[in-house]
Every structure is written in structure tokens, then in C-alpha cells.
Amino acid sequence: MGLIKTEIVDVYSGKIQILKLDNPTTRNSMTREMGEAFQEEIHKISSSSEKPRCVIITGANNVFSSGGDLKLLKSFREKSLEENKKFMYEFYNSFLSIRNLACPVVGAVNGHAIGAALSLAFACDFRIFSESSKYSFNFVRLGIHPGMGASFLTRELFGIQKANNLLQMAHVYTGKEMYDMGYCNDAVPSEDVIKRSMEFAIELSEVAPLALQELKQNTYNKEDLQAALKKEAESQARNFLTEDFGEALKSLEEKRNAIFKGK
């Protein structure tokens, strides 16, 4: 089964490419297999002789992504710290490969985006949220350090104070609330997210592409992101082996709040 759907839209100023996360059985949860498929599509775009003017990242099946796959999370309890550290670093980079695209990227976040899924949205240059959907960095409520670049991306985009609010408090916000707080470029009804994102993409496609490429290279610090990912991978690898993480997984299955003991 293809885990990433692709679509090309021709506009008068060039092409816009849409990448859709597509795993209906798990509400587009982020797995190693999906990450590998995603990274492959990014590589195809980057190496193509006819590159798109803009890329849109969204979710198929009328959802964006449920975030980290529960089955995958459980598997970390059975692996060593070194295995988990290596896995997480590679896993982060598969999805965050969108930062390697020279063209602008619009995140059409057409449904709930929790944890790693919200990190993927924040790795985009622009974000359109569904006004009634839920958004949260829930990592610490699972007993683990934030991952998928969350600790870097939130600080890079919004500064330490707003990053702390998102990551340490780990509240759940609607898309409308996220827009009101300045965390996305717009929030619209879920059925209008793709349309609004396409409006952004078309406008971006009208800008000089070579100038935009230079601008993106000068805007983002890839070295600092990679350093942050290594720290996140190490922290999460340690957390996966704690009693608190085991309690978090148990509480998810029992549909109750976790009781953490700092062990």
C-alpha cells in the first residue's frame, strides 16, 4: 500500500505538488515505513529536472495525522537505549526532509495534529489549520521528551516563552485558538483547508523561484536543527525505558490520565 499520495496541479506560473499522508487504517499515523516513503518523495522532488514552484503537505482520508504510531511506541520498550536513539534520529530526519526542499512548503493541516504530526506542520514554511481540529504537543504527557524537532522548531518560530507554553504545558488547542495565538497563518473550516492552502501556494508560485531558494537557505539553520535532533533522540531513548513511559502507555490503553512518579 502506498503511504504517500502525490498530485501535480498546473497553474499558469508553474506546478504545485501535493503530498498526502495516506494510511486510513491508523488515521495516517507516522511510522517508519511512511517516513521512508515520504523521504523518497522529497528526494524525487529535489532531484527532478522540473521542480514545482511550491509543495503542499496534507493528509488523505479527511484527516492530517494522529501522530506517533502506538504500536511503534510500544516497541521502544523492548529495545536498547542505543537502538532507540539511532532509530529516532533517522525517523525524525525522514519526515523533516521537507526542510531540504528549495521551494516553499505549505502545511495544509486538515485535521487533528498531535505530537510528531504537529512538528511536521511546524517544519513547513506556512501552515493552514482546521479551525475546529485539535492541536497539541503532548510529549511530556506521555512521559517523554519532545521529538521530531519540536524543541527546536517551536523556539525557532516563536521564541522560548511560546515554545515553553506549547511544550511544557502540553495543552490541547483548537485551530482557531492556534491562529489567535499566532501559531499558524490561517484557520478555516476543515473542508476549506486545501483550498486556502492552494491560494497560498499559487501566490508563492508567482514569486521569483531562485530568489526564494536563496531566501530559504539563508533563513533556516540546518546545523542547529541536526544538533537538536540528536539531543531529542538521546532524551527520548532514555525516556522510553522509564516506568513513567510504561505508565503512559498503560493509561492510553485504559483511557485514563497517567500517574507519573518520576521513575
Short mmCIF file of C-alpha atoms in Angstrom, two decimals:
data_model
loop_
_atom_site.label_atom_id
_atom_site.label_comp_id
_atom_site.label_asym_id
_atom_site.label_seq_id
_atom_site.Cartn_x
_atom_site.Cartn_y
_atom_site.Cartn_z
CA MET A 1 0.00 0.00 0.00
CA GLY A 2 1.33 3.43 -0.93
CA LEU A 3 1.60 5.52 2.22
CA ILE A 4 2.12 8.81 0.37
CA LYS A 5 -0.20 10.04 -2.37
CA THR A 6 1.12 12.61 -4.84
CA GLU A 7 -0.71 15.03 -7.06
CA ILE A 8 0.50 17.68 -9.51
CA VAL A 9 -1.56 20.82 -10.07
CA ASP A 10 -0.72 23.03 -13.03
CA VAL A 11 -1.14 26.77 -12.54
CA TYR A 12 -0.19 29.47 -15.01
CA SER A 13 3.05 30.23 -13.14
CA GLY A 14 4.24 26.63 -12.88
CA LYS A 15 3.43 23.43 -10.98
CA ILE A 16 2.28 22.85 -7.42
CA GLN A 17 2.88 19.39 -5.95
CA ILE A 18 0.69 17.96 -3.21
CA LEU A 19 1.93 15.19 -0.90
CA LYS A 20 -0.72 13.39 1.16
CA LEU A 21 -0.07 11.18 4.18
CA ASP A 22 -2.19 8.13 3.45
CA ASN A 23 -2.75 5.31 5.93
CA PRO A 24 -6.51 5.10 6.55
CA THR A 25 -6.26 2.15 8.96
CA THR A 26 -4.29 4.23 11.51
CA ARG A 27 -5.54 7.74 10.70
CA ASN A 28 -2.26 8.50 8.93
CA SER A 29 -0.10 7.71 11.96
CA MET A 30 3.62 8.30 11.43
CA THR A 31 5.51 5.02 11.05
CA ARG A 32 9.00 4.14 9.82
CA GLU A 33 7.50 2.90 6.56
CA MET A 34 5.58 6.12 5.99
CA GLY A 35 8.69 8.15 6.83
CA GLU A 36 10.76 6.24 4.29
CA ALA A 37 8.08 6.71 1.62
CA PHE A 38 7.84 10.41 2.49
CA GLN A 39 11.61 10.89 2.28
CA GLU A 40 11.67 9.13 -1.09
CA GLU A 41 9.08 11.53 -2.48
CA ILE A 42 11.04 14.53 -1.17
CA HIS A 43 14.17 13.16 -2.87
CA LYS A 44 12.26 12.79 -6.15
CA ILE A 45 11.13 16.41 -5.96
CA SER A 46 14.62 17.68 -5.12
CA SER A 47 16.28 15.73 -7.93
CA SER A 48 13.65 16.41 -10.58
CA SER A 49 14.63 18.49 -13.60
CA GLU A 50 11.22 20.18 -13.46
CA LYS A 51 10.78 21.22 -9.85
CA PRO A 52 7.46 22.51 -8.50
CA ARG A 53 7.10 26.14 -7.50
CA CYS A 54 5.51 25.09 -4.21
CA VAL A 55 4.75 21.90 -2.27
CA ILE A 56 1.67 21.29 -0.10
CA ILE A 57 1.79 18.71 2.69
CA THR A 58 -1.60 17.39 3.83
CA GLY A 59 -3.47 14.26 4.88
CA ALA A 60 -5.67 11.94 2.85
CA ASN A 61 -8.91 10.45 4.21
CA ASN A 62 -10.09 13.81 5.60
CA VAL A 63 -7.52 13.70 8.42
CA PHE A 64 -3.98 15.02 8.80
CA SER A 65 -2.19 12.63 11.16
CA SER A 66 -2.74 11.03 14.55
CA GLY A 67 0.98 11.45 15.22
CA GLY A 68 3.27 8.76 16.57
CA ASP A 69 2.02 5.22 15.94
CA LEU A 70 1.01 3.44 19.17
CA LYS A 71 2.39 0.10 18.01
CA LEU A 72 5.69 1.79 17.25
CA LEU A 73 5.76 3.48 20.66
CA LYS A 74 5.23 0.16 22.40
CA SER A 75 8.14 -1.40 20.50
CA PHE A 76 10.60 1.01 22.11
CA ARG A 77 10.09 -0.74 25.46
CA GLU A 78 11.72 -3.86 24.01
CA LYS A 79 14.81 -2.20 22.53
CA SER A 80 18.05 -0.85 23.97
CA LEU A 81 18.85 2.81 24.51
CA GLU A 82 21.32 2.80 21.61
CA GLU A 83 18.84 1.13 19.25
CA ASN A 84 16.13 3.65 20.13
CA LYS A 85 18.48 6.61 19.83
CA LYS A 86 19.58 5.57 16.33
CA PHE A 87 16.02 4.79 15.26
CA MET A 88 14.59 8.10 16.46
CA TYR A 89 17.28 10.22 14.82
CA GLU A 90 16.69 8.51 11.46
CA PHE A 91 12.91 8.64 11.96
CA TYR A 92 12.96 12.40 12.61
CA ASN A 93 15.08 13.06 9.53
CA SER A 94 12.80 11.06 7.24
CA PHE A 95 9.86 13.41 7.83
CA LEU A 96 11.91 16.56 8.40
CA SER A 97 13.46 16.04 4.99
CA ILE A 98 10.92 18.63 3.86
CA ARG A 99 13.36 21.19 5.26
CA ASN A 100 15.66 20.19 2.37
CA LEU A 101 13.21 21.41 -0.27
CA ALA A 102 14.33 24.56 -2.03
CA CYS A 103 10.77 25.66 -2.81
CA PRO A 104 8.22 26.93 -0.25
CA VAL A 105 6.17 24.34 1.64
CA VAL A 106 2.60 24.92 2.84
CA GLY A 107 1.19 22.66 5.55
CA ALA A 108 -2.50 22.06 4.84
CA VAL A 109 -3.26 20.66 8.28
CA ASN A 110 -6.77 19.45 7.56
CA GLY A 111 -7.44 17.70 10.85
CA HIS A 112 -6.04 16.89 14.28
CA ALA A 113 -2.25 17.11 14.58
CA ILE A 114 -0.80 15.78 17.82
CA GLY A 115 2.84 15.42 18.85
CA ALA A 116 5.07 14.47 15.93
CA ALA A 117 2.32 15.41 13.45
CA LEU A 118 2.31 18.98 14.75
CA SER A 119 6.11 19.04 14.45
CA LEU A 120 5.73 18.14 10.78
CA ALA A 121 3.32 21.05 10.37
CA PHE A 122 5.74 23.42 12.08
CA ALA A 123 8.53 22.28 9.75
CA CYS A 124 6.55 23.79 6.86
CA ASP A 125 7.09 27.41 5.83
CA PHE A 126 3.39 28.21 6.10
CA ARG A 127 0.55 26.50 7.99
CA ILE A 128 -3.21 26.47 7.44
CA PHE A 129 -5.14 24.79 10.27
CA SER A 130 -8.66 23.45 10.53
CA GLU A 131 -10.38 25.84 12.93
CA SER A 132 -12.23 23.13 14.89
CA SER A 133 -9.49 20.44 14.91
CA LYS A 134 -7.22 19.76 17.88
CA TYR A 135 -3.50 20.60 18.05
CA SER A 136 -1.07 19.70 20.80
CA PHE A 137 2.48 18.76 21.66
CA ASN A 138 1.55 16.02 24.10
CA PHE A 139 5.02 14.54 24.57
CA VAL A 140 5.52 15.29 28.27
CA ARG A 141 2.06 13.89 28.99
CA LEU A 142 3.38 10.62 27.55
CA GLY A 143 6.40 10.74 29.82
CA ILE A 144 8.86 11.58 27.04
CA HIS A 145 10.95 14.50 25.84
CA PRO A 146 9.52 16.28 22.77
CA GLY A 147 10.76 14.83 19.48
CA MET A 148 10.55 15.27 15.70
CA GLY A 149 12.32 18.60 16.11
CA ALA A 150 9.61 20.09 18.35
CA SER A 151 12.06 21.54 20.88
CA PHE A 152 13.91 23.35 18.07
CA LEU A 153 11.09 24.28 15.70
CA THR A 154 8.88 25.91 18.33
CA ARG A 155 11.77 28.00 19.64
CA GLU A 156 12.93 28.90 16.13
CA LEU A 157 9.46 30.06 15.09
CA PHE A 158 8.06 31.64 18.25
CA GLY A 159 10.79 32.17 20.86
CA ILE A 160 11.36 30.48 24.19
CA GLN A 161 8.27 31.77 26.02
CA LYS A 162 5.79 30.49 23.43
CA ALA A 163 7.81 27.30 22.99
CA ASN A 164 7.59 26.64 26.73
CA ASN A 165 3.84 27.22 26.66
CA LEU A 166 3.38 24.68 23.87
CA LEU A 167 5.84 22.04 25.06
CA GLN A 168 5.78 22.20 28.86
CA MET A 169 2.09 22.88 29.40
CA ALA A 170 1.14 20.46 26.59
CA HIS A 171 -2.36 21.88 26.30
CA VAL A 172 -4.74 20.95 23.50
CA TYR A 173 -5.87 23.89 21.36
CA THR A 174 -8.33 24.27 18.51
CA GLY A 175 -7.07 25.55 15.19
CA LYS A 176 -8.91 28.82 15.83
CA GLU A 177 -7.10 29.22 19.16
CA MET A 178 -3.75 28.43 17.50
CA TYR A 179 -4.41 31.12 14.90
CA ASP A 180 -5.42 33.67 17.53
CA MET A 181 -2.12 32.97 19.36
CA GLY A 182 -0.11 33.34 16.15
CA TYR A 183 0.93 29.71 15.66
CA CYS A 184 -0.43 29.36 12.10
CA ASN A 185 -1.07 31.57 9.10
CA ASP A 186 -4.81 30.95 8.95
CA ALA A 187 -7.55 28.74 10.38
CA VAL A 188 -10.56 27.85 8.27
CA PRO A 189 -13.28 25.14 8.25
CA SER A 190 -11.71 21.73 7.60
CA GLU A 191 -13.34 21.43 4.19
CA ASP A 192 -11.65 24.70 3.13
CA VAL A 193 -8.09 23.94 4.32
CA ILE A 194 -6.87 22.61 0.96
CA LYS A 195 -8.49 25.47 -0.95
CA ARG A 196 -6.93 28.09 1.36
CA SER A 197 -3.55 26.35 1.18
CA MET A 198 -3.75 26.33 -2.62
CA GLU A 199 -4.32 30.09 -2.54
CA PHE A 200 -1.08 30.46 -0.56
CA ALA A 201 0.73 28.09 -2.94
CA ILE A 202 -0.43 29.94 -6.05
CA GLU A 203 0.71 33.27 -4.62
CA LEU A 204 4.08 31.77 -3.70
CA SER A 205 4.43 30.28 -7.19
CA GLU A 206 4.29 33.80 -8.64
CA VAL A 207 7.42 34.88 -6.76
CA ALA A 208 10.87 34.55 -8.38
CA PRO A 209 11.88 30.92 -7.60
CA LEU A 210 15.65 31.43 -7.49
CA ALA A 211 15.29 34.32 -5.05
CA LEU A 212 13.03 32.16 -2.85
CA GLN A 213 15.58 29.33 -2.89
CA GLU A 214 18.32 31.67 -1.68
CA LEU A 215 15.99 33.09 0.93
CA LYS A 216 15.16 29.64 2.34
CA GLN A 217 18.84 28.73 2.51
CA ASN A 218 19.57 31.90 4.45
CA THR A 219 16.55 31.66 6.75
CA TYR A 220 16.99 28.22 8.31
CA ASN A 221 19.94 26.84 10.24
CA LYS A 222 20.26 23.15 9.29
CA GLU A 223 23.23 22.54 11.58
CA ASP A 224 21.37 23.70 14.69
CA LEU A 225 18.35 21.58 13.77
CA GLN A 226 20.50 18.47 13.41
CA ALA A 227 22.16 19.13 16.77
CA ALA A 228 18.71 19.45 18.37
CA LEU A 229 17.51 16.22 16.75
CA LYS A 230 20.47 14.31 18.20
CA LYS A 231 19.67 15.64 21.68
CA GLU A 232 15.99 14.78 21.29
CA ALA A 233 16.78 11.26 20.08
CA GLU A 234 19.02 10.64 23.10
CA SER A 235 16.49 12.06 25.55
CA GLN A 236 13.57 10.10 24.12
CA ALA A 237 15.65 6.92 24.05
CA ARG A 238 16.24 7.27 27.80
CA ASN A 239 12.60 8.12 28.48
CA PHE A 240 11.33 5.06 26.60
CA LEU A 241 12.96 2.83 29.25
CA THR A 242 11.40 4.58 32.27
CA GLU A 243 8.50 3.44 34.40
CA ASP A 244 6.74 6.72 33.59
CA PHE A 245 6.62 5.89 29.87
CA GLY A 246 5.30 2.42 30.66
CA GLU A 247 2.61 4.05 32.80
CA ALA A 248 1.74 6.42 29.94
CA LEU A 249 1.22 3.53 27.52
CA LYS A 250 -0.89 1.68 30.08
CA SER A 251 -3.02 4.76 30.71
CA LEU A 252 -3.67 5.13 26.96
CA GLU A 253 -4.97 1.58 26.76
CA GLU A 254 -7.10 2.07 29.88
CA LYS A 255 -8.29 5.53 28.70
CA ARG A 256 -7.35 7.37 31.89
CA ASN A 257 -4.87 10.01 32.99
CA ALA A 258 -1.34 8.78 33.65
CA ILE A 259 0.07 8.94 37.17
CA PHE A 260 3.76 9.77 36.90
CA LYS A 261 6.25 9.04 39.70
CA GLY A 262 9.46 10.33 38.19
CA LYS A 263 10.96 6.86 37.77
#
